[in-house]
Coordinates of C-alpha atoms in Angstrom, one line a residue:
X1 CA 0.3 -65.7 48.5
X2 CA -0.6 -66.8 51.9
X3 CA -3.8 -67.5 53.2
X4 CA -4.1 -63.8 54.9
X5 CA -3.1 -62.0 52.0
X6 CA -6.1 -63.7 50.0
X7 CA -8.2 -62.7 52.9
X8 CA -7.8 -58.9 52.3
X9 CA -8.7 -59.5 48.0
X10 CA -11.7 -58.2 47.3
X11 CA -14.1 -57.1 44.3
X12 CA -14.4 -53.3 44.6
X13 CA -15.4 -52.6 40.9
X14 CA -19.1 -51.3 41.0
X15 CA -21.3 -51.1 37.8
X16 CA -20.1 -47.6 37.1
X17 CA -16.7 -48.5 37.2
X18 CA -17.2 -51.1 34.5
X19 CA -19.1 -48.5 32.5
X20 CA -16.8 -46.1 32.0
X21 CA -14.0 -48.7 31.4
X22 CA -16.4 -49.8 28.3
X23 CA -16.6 -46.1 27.3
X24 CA -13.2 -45.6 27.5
X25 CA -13.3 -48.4 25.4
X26 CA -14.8 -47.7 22.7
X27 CA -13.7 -43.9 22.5
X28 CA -10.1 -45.2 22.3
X29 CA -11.3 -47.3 19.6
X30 CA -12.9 -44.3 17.7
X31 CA -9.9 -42.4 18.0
X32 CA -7.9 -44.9 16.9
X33 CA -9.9 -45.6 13.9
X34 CA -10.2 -41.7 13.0
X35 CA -6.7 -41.7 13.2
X36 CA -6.1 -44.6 10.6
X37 CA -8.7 -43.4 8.3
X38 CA -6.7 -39.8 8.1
X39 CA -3.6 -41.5 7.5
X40 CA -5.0 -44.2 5.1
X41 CA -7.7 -42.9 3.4
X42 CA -11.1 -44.3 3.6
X43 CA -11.4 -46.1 0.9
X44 CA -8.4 -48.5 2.0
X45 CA -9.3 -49.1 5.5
X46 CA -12.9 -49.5 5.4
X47 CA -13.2 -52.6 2.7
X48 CA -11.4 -54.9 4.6
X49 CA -12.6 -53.6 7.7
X50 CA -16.3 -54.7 6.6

């Protein structure tokens, strides 16, 4: 990179950005989880999750 492309980098993400990428977050992570547990079973996938 040269020294006028660095120029032009910024930070543009503002609290609310960061929010909803930590929402997004942790509905993937339900979804993903819902989807094992209906595939697994319960039992299975929440004693070694623990």
């Amino acid at each position: 990179m040269t020294e006028q492309e660095e120029e032009k980098l910024q930070r543009s993400l503002t609290n609310r950005h960061i929010q909803m990428i930590a929402i997004g977050g942790a509905i993937g992570t339900g979804l993903f989880m819902g989807a094992l547990l209906q595939i697994v079973g319960g039992d299975k996938l929440i004693i070694p999750f623990c």
